[in-house]
Amino acid sequence: DYELFEEWGHLYPVPREDLINLHREHLLHLLEMGDMEKALQLLQRIEDPGICLAISEQSLDQHPNLAASHFLADYLTAHFYANLTTARRNEIQALYMGSKVLLTLPELSRVNYFHLSSRPLLMLEQLLMNMKVDWVAVAVQTLHQLLAGQEIGFTVEDIDNLLSKYAEKALNFPFALKEKRS
């Protein structure tokens, strides 16, 4: 049906909003099915960059699954970086990094942290609080690689400060050691 609509759109004028809505639904359908190749082909077939940007942003705002969010954040950053406001750019890059970190976690645990995918620092803090030290190590390494040369609202120093804060809390003893007397 989506392909029929696309052919129809080439033959007859379709209002811009209807075009955006139908392409968005088609894109989300392809992404939910896990067909990233066809999703990319769909976006490449759209000739108007403004429509393509609107479709991609609206699809991302629908909060699709993890792989779809990662794909859309990557696509928007790669193709429309200059067209985005600084705040939106930071938001999309944070979502990209958060989804990348989520992809490093064991598959069954991802659902527990998916709601934090747009807030990688908070996700890191949650992992620390849940004592998932091995996962934190991988997450920190991933974030360090992704943050190289990026400016997205937080830095490597923010990650290091968070780790230092929790390391300090881990060494806090709530009782005083008593001296042993003979």
mmCIF file of C-alpha atoms in Angstrom:
data_model
loop_
_atom_site.group_PDB
_atom_site.id
_atom_site.type_symbol
_atom_site.label_atom_id
_atom_site.label_comp_id
_atom_site.label_asym_id
_atom_site.label_seq_id
_atom_site.Cartn_x
_atom_site.Cartn_y
_atom_site.Cartn_z
ATOM 1 C CA ASP A 1 0.000 0.000 0.000
ATOM 2 C CA TYR A 2 2.847 2.368 0.796
ATOM 3 C CA GLU A 3 4.463 1.732 -2.581
ATOM 4 C CA LEU A 4 1.130 2.340 -4.323
ATOM 5 C CA PHE A 5 0.808 5.628 -2.456
ATOM 6 C CA GLU A 6 4.328 6.605 -3.488
ATOM 7 C CA GLU A 7 3.503 5.939 -7.156
ATOM 8 C CA TRP A 8 0.257 7.892 -6.774
ATOM 9 C CA GLY A 9 2.217 10.789 -5.309
ATOM 10 C CA HIS A 10 4.365 10.952 -8.448
ATOM 11 C CA LEU A 11 1.292 11.144 -10.682
ATOM 12 C CA TYR A 12 -0.959 13.499 -8.724
ATOM 13 C CA PRO A 13 -0.322 16.386 -6.368
ATOM 14 C CA VAL A 14 -0.553 15.304 -2.739
ATOM 15 C CA PRO A 15 -0.711 17.903 0.074
ATOM 16 C CA ARG A 16 2.621 18.288 1.845
ATOM 17 C CA GLU A 17 1.286 17.256 5.275
ATOM 18 C CA ASP A 18 -0.318 14.090 3.859
ATOM 19 C CA LEU A 19 2.923 13.272 2.071
ATOM 20 C CA ILE A 20 4.912 13.708 5.290
ATOM 21 C CA ASN A 21 2.431 11.656 7.344
ATOM 22 C CA LEU A 22 2.302 8.745 4.924
ATOM 23 C CA HIS A 23 6.068 8.641 4.392
ATOM 24 C CA ARG A 24 6.539 8.792 8.173
ATOM 25 C CA GLU A 25 4.190 5.856 8.677
ATOM 26 C CA HIS A 26 5.956 3.926 5.918
ATOM 27 C CA LEU A 27 9.368 4.677 7.443
ATOM 28 C CA LEU A 28 8.240 3.639 10.928
ATOM 29 C CA HIS A 29 6.743 0.441 9.499
ATOM 30 C CA LEU A 30 10.034 -0.442 7.789
ATOM 31 C CA LEU A 31 12.040 0.371 10.918
ATOM 32 C CA GLU A 32 9.741 -1.667 13.161
ATOM 33 C CA MET A 33 10.169 -4.586 10.756
ATOM 34 C CA GLY A 34 13.944 -4.141 11.093
ATOM 35 C CA ASP A 35 14.470 -3.388 7.398
ATOM 36 C CA MET A 36 17.009 -0.572 7.705
ATOM 37 C CA GLU A 37 18.114 -0.962 4.084
ATOM 38 C CA LYS A 38 14.627 -0.256 2.691
ATOM 39 C CA ALA A 39 14.174 2.563 5.223
ATOM 40 C CA LEU A 40 17.364 4.201 3.956
ATOM 41 C CA GLN A 41 16.241 3.722 0.352
ATOM 42 C CA LEU A 42 12.906 5.368 1.168
ATOM 43 C CA LEU A 43 14.631 8.400 2.678
ATOM 44 C CA GLN A 44 16.965 8.645 -0.319
ATOM 45 C CA ARG A 45 14.012 8.593 -2.759
ATOM 46 C CA ILE A 46 12.461 11.680 -1.164
ATOM 47 C CA GLU A 47 13.631 14.574 -3.307
ATOM 48 C CA ASP A 48 12.659 17.495 -1.056
ATOM 49 C CA PRO A 49 15.188 17.802 1.813
ATOM 50 C CA GLY A 50 12.659 19.715 3.943
ATOM 51 C CA ILE A 51 10.156 16.873 3.706
ATOM 52 C CA CYS A 52 12.873 14.310 4.416
ATOM 53 C CA LEU A 53 13.965 16.242 7.517
ATOM 54 C CA ALA A 54 10.367 16.543 8.749
ATOM 55 C CA ILE A 55 9.742 12.822 8.219
ATOM 56 C CA SER A 56 12.933 11.823 10.028
ATOM 57 C CA GLU A 57 12.367 14.164 12.974
ATOM 58 C CA GLN A 58 8.705 13.238 13.384
ATOM 59 C CA SER A 59 9.585 9.545 13.210
ATOM 60 C CA LEU A 60 12.208 9.991 15.914
ATOM 61 C CA ASP A 61 9.718 11.892 18.076
ATOM 62 C CA GLN A 62 7.375 8.865 17.891
ATOM 63 C CA HIS A 63 9.914 7.044 20.148
ATOM 64 C CA PRO A 64 10.294 3.914 18.032
ATOM 65 C CA ASN A 65 12.236 0.848 19.198
ATOM 66 C CA LEU A 66 15.929 0.999 20.068
ATOM 67 C CA ALA A 67 17.331 0.067 16.657
ATOM 68 C CA ALA A 68 14.976 2.499 14.891
ATOM 69 C CA SER A 69 15.860 5.345 17.265
ATOM 70 C CA HIS A 70 19.550 4.675 16.730
ATOM 71 C CA PHE A 71 19.101 4.607 12.942
ATOM 72 C CA LEU A 72 17.090 7.848 12.862
ATOM 73 C CA ALA A 73 19.440 9.723 15.206
ATOM 74 C CA ASP A 74 22.395 8.638 13.083
ATOM 75 C CA TYR A 75 20.609 9.618 9.840
ATOM 76 C CA LEU A 76 19.590 13.040 11.132
ATOM 77 C CA THR A 77 23.086 13.775 12.425
ATOM 78 C CA ALA A 78 24.736 12.627 9.202
ATOM 79 C CA HIS A 79 22.400 14.390 6.738
ATOM 80 C CA PHE A 80 20.798 17.351 8.520
ATOM 81 C CA TYR A 81 23.324 18.448 11.140
ATOM 82 C CA ALA A 82 23.464 22.033 9.828
ATOM 83 C CA ASN A 83 19.651 22.302 9.619
ATOM 84 C CA LEU A 84 19.089 21.521 13.305
ATOM 85 C CA THR A 85 19.117 23.983 16.167
ATOM 86 C CA THR A 86 21.885 23.518 18.728
ATOM 87 C CA ALA A 87 19.437 22.238 21.349
ATOM 88 C CA ARG A 88 17.863 19.748 18.914
ATOM 89 C CA ARG A 89 21.315 18.682 17.706
ATOM 90 C CA ASN A 90 22.395 17.985 21.308
ATOM 91 C CA GLU A 91 19.164 16.101 21.979
ATOM 92 C CA ILE A 92 19.578 13.896 18.898
ATOM 93 C CA GLN A 93 23.258 13.229 19.568
ATOM 94 C CA ALA A 94 22.488 12.336 23.190
ATOM 95 C CA LEU A 95 19.834 9.902 21.942
ATOM 96 C CA TYR A 96 22.347 8.439 19.481
ATOM 97 C CA MET A 97 24.910 7.952 22.249
ATOM 98 C CA GLY A 98 22.348 6.599 24.685
ATOM 99 C CA SER A 99 21.075 4.090 22.143
ATOM 100 C CA LYS A 100 24.662 3.091 21.355
ATOM 101 C CA VAL A 101 25.288 2.467 25.065
ATOM 102 C CA LEU A 102 22.040 0.496 25.317
ATOM 103 C CA LEU A 103 23.166 -1.699 22.440
ATOM 104 C CA THR A 104 26.247 -2.671 24.485
ATOM 105 C CA LEU A 105 24.079 -3.976 27.344
ATOM 106 C CA PRO A 106 22.780 -7.555 27.452
ATOM 107 C CA GLU A 107 19.653 -7.776 25.318
ATOM 108 C CA LEU A 108 17.305 -8.797 28.126
ATOM 109 C CA SER A 109 18.379 -5.830 30.274
ATOM 110 C CA ARG A 110 17.923 -3.140 27.631
ATOM 111 C CA VAL A 111 14.227 -2.750 28.350
ATOM 112 C CA ASN A 112 15.048 -1.650 31.923
ATOM 113 C CA TYR A 113 17.116 1.290 30.688
ATOM 114 C CA PHE A 114 15.361 2.174 27.395
ATOM 115 C CA HIS A 115 13.491 5.084 29.003
ATOM 116 C CA LEU A 116 16.907 6.680 29.670
ATOM 117 C CA SER A 117 18.169 6.353 26.093
ATOM 118 C CA SER A 118 18.084 10.120 25.520
ATOM 119 C CA ARG A 119 19.976 10.763 28.790
ATOM 120 C CA PRO A 120 23.232 8.784 28.689
ATOM 121 C CA LEU A 121 24.652 10.303 31.897
ATOM 122 C CA LEU A 122 21.535 9.393 33.837
ATOM 123 C CA MET A 123 21.676 5.885 32.357
ATOM 124 C CA LEU A 124 25.292 5.600 33.489
ATOM 125 C CA GLU A 125 24.302 6.746 36.967
ATOM 126 C CA GLN A 126 21.473 4.203 37.072
ATOM 127 C CA LEU A 127 23.890 1.440 36.086
ATOM 128 C CA LEU A 128 26.230 2.544 38.870
ATOM 129 C CA MET A 129 23.423 2.571 41.416
ATOM 130 C CA ASN A 130 22.393 -0.924 40.293
ATOM 131 C CA MET A 131 25.987 -2.113 40.819
ATOM 132 C CA LYS A 132 26.406 -3.129 37.168
ATOM 133 C CA VAL A 133 30.138 -2.348 37.209
ATOM 134 C CA ASP A 134 31.028 -4.491 34.177
ATOM 135 C CA TRP A 135 28.301 -2.812 32.146
ATOM 136 C CA VAL A 136 29.464 0.606 33.343
ATOM 137 C CA ALA A 137 32.990 -0.137 32.131
ATOM 138 C CA VAL A 138 31.736 -0.912 28.623
ATOM 139 C CA ALA A 139 29.344 2.073 28.674
ATOM 140 C CA VAL A 140 32.096 4.480 29.744
ATOM 141 C CA GLN A 141 34.437 3.179 27.053
ATOM 142 C CA THR A 142 31.684 3.585 24.435
ATOM 143 C CA LEU A 143 30.863 7.125 25.592
ATOM 144 C CA HIS A 144 34.534 8.126 25.624
ATOM 145 C CA GLN A 145 34.863 6.979 22.002
ATOM 146 C CA LEU A 146 31.673 8.759 20.938
ATOM 147 C CA LEU A 147 32.473 12.008 22.753
ATOM 148 C CA ALA A 148 35.824 12.477 21.015
ATOM 149 C CA GLY A 149 35.513 15.888 19.374
ATOM 150 C CA GLN A 150 31.759 16.137 20.031
ATOM 151 C CA GLU A 151 29.915 18.863 21.870
ATOM 152 C CA ILE A 152 26.526 17.623 23.034
ATOM 153 C CA GLY A 153 25.810 19.116 26.429
ATOM 154 C CA PHE A 154 28.090 16.903 28.507
ATOM 155 C CA THR A 155 31.759 16.034 28.356
ATOM 156 C CA VAL A 156 34.218 13.315 29.316
ATOM 157 C CA GLU A 157 34.892 15.337 32.491
ATOM 158 C CA ASP A 158 31.211 15.025 33.455
ATOM 159 C CA ILE A 159 31.495 11.249 33.125
ATOM 160 C CA ASP A 160 34.694 11.232 35.181
ATOM 161 C CA ASN A 161 33.060 13.398 37.877
ATOM 162 C CA LEU A 162 30.112 11.015 38.057
ATOM 163 C CA LEU A 163 32.428 8.029 38.412
ATOM 164 C CA SER A 164 34.470 9.836 41.082
ATOM 165 C CA LYS A 165 31.335 10.707 43.018
ATOM 166 C CA TYR A 166 30.193 7.092 43.131
ATOM 167 C CA ALA A 167 33.687 5.795 43.860
ATOM 168 C CA GLU A 168 33.812 8.161 46.842
ATOM 169 C CA LYS A 169 30.396 6.973 48.032
ATOM 170 C CA ALA A 170 31.547 3.357 47.746
ATOM 171 C CA LEU A 171 34.416 4.118 50.113
ATOM 172 C CA ASN A 172 32.262 5.931 52.683
ATOM 173 C CA PHE A 173 31.804 3.843 55.802
ATOM 174 C CA PRO A 174 28.788 4.780 57.925
ATOM 175 C CA PHE A 175 30.510 3.764 61.169
ATOM 176 C CA ALA A 176 33.711 4.679 62.936
ATOM 177 C CA LEU A 177 36.347 2.039 63.432
ATOM 178 C CA LYS A 178 36.963 1.380 67.123
ATOM 179 C CA GLU A 179 40.442 0.931 68.427
ATOM 180 C CA LYS A 180 41.107 -2.471 69.925
ATOM 181 C CA ARG A 181 42.411 -2.191 73.503
ATOM 182 C CA SER A 182 44.350 -4.858 75.300
#
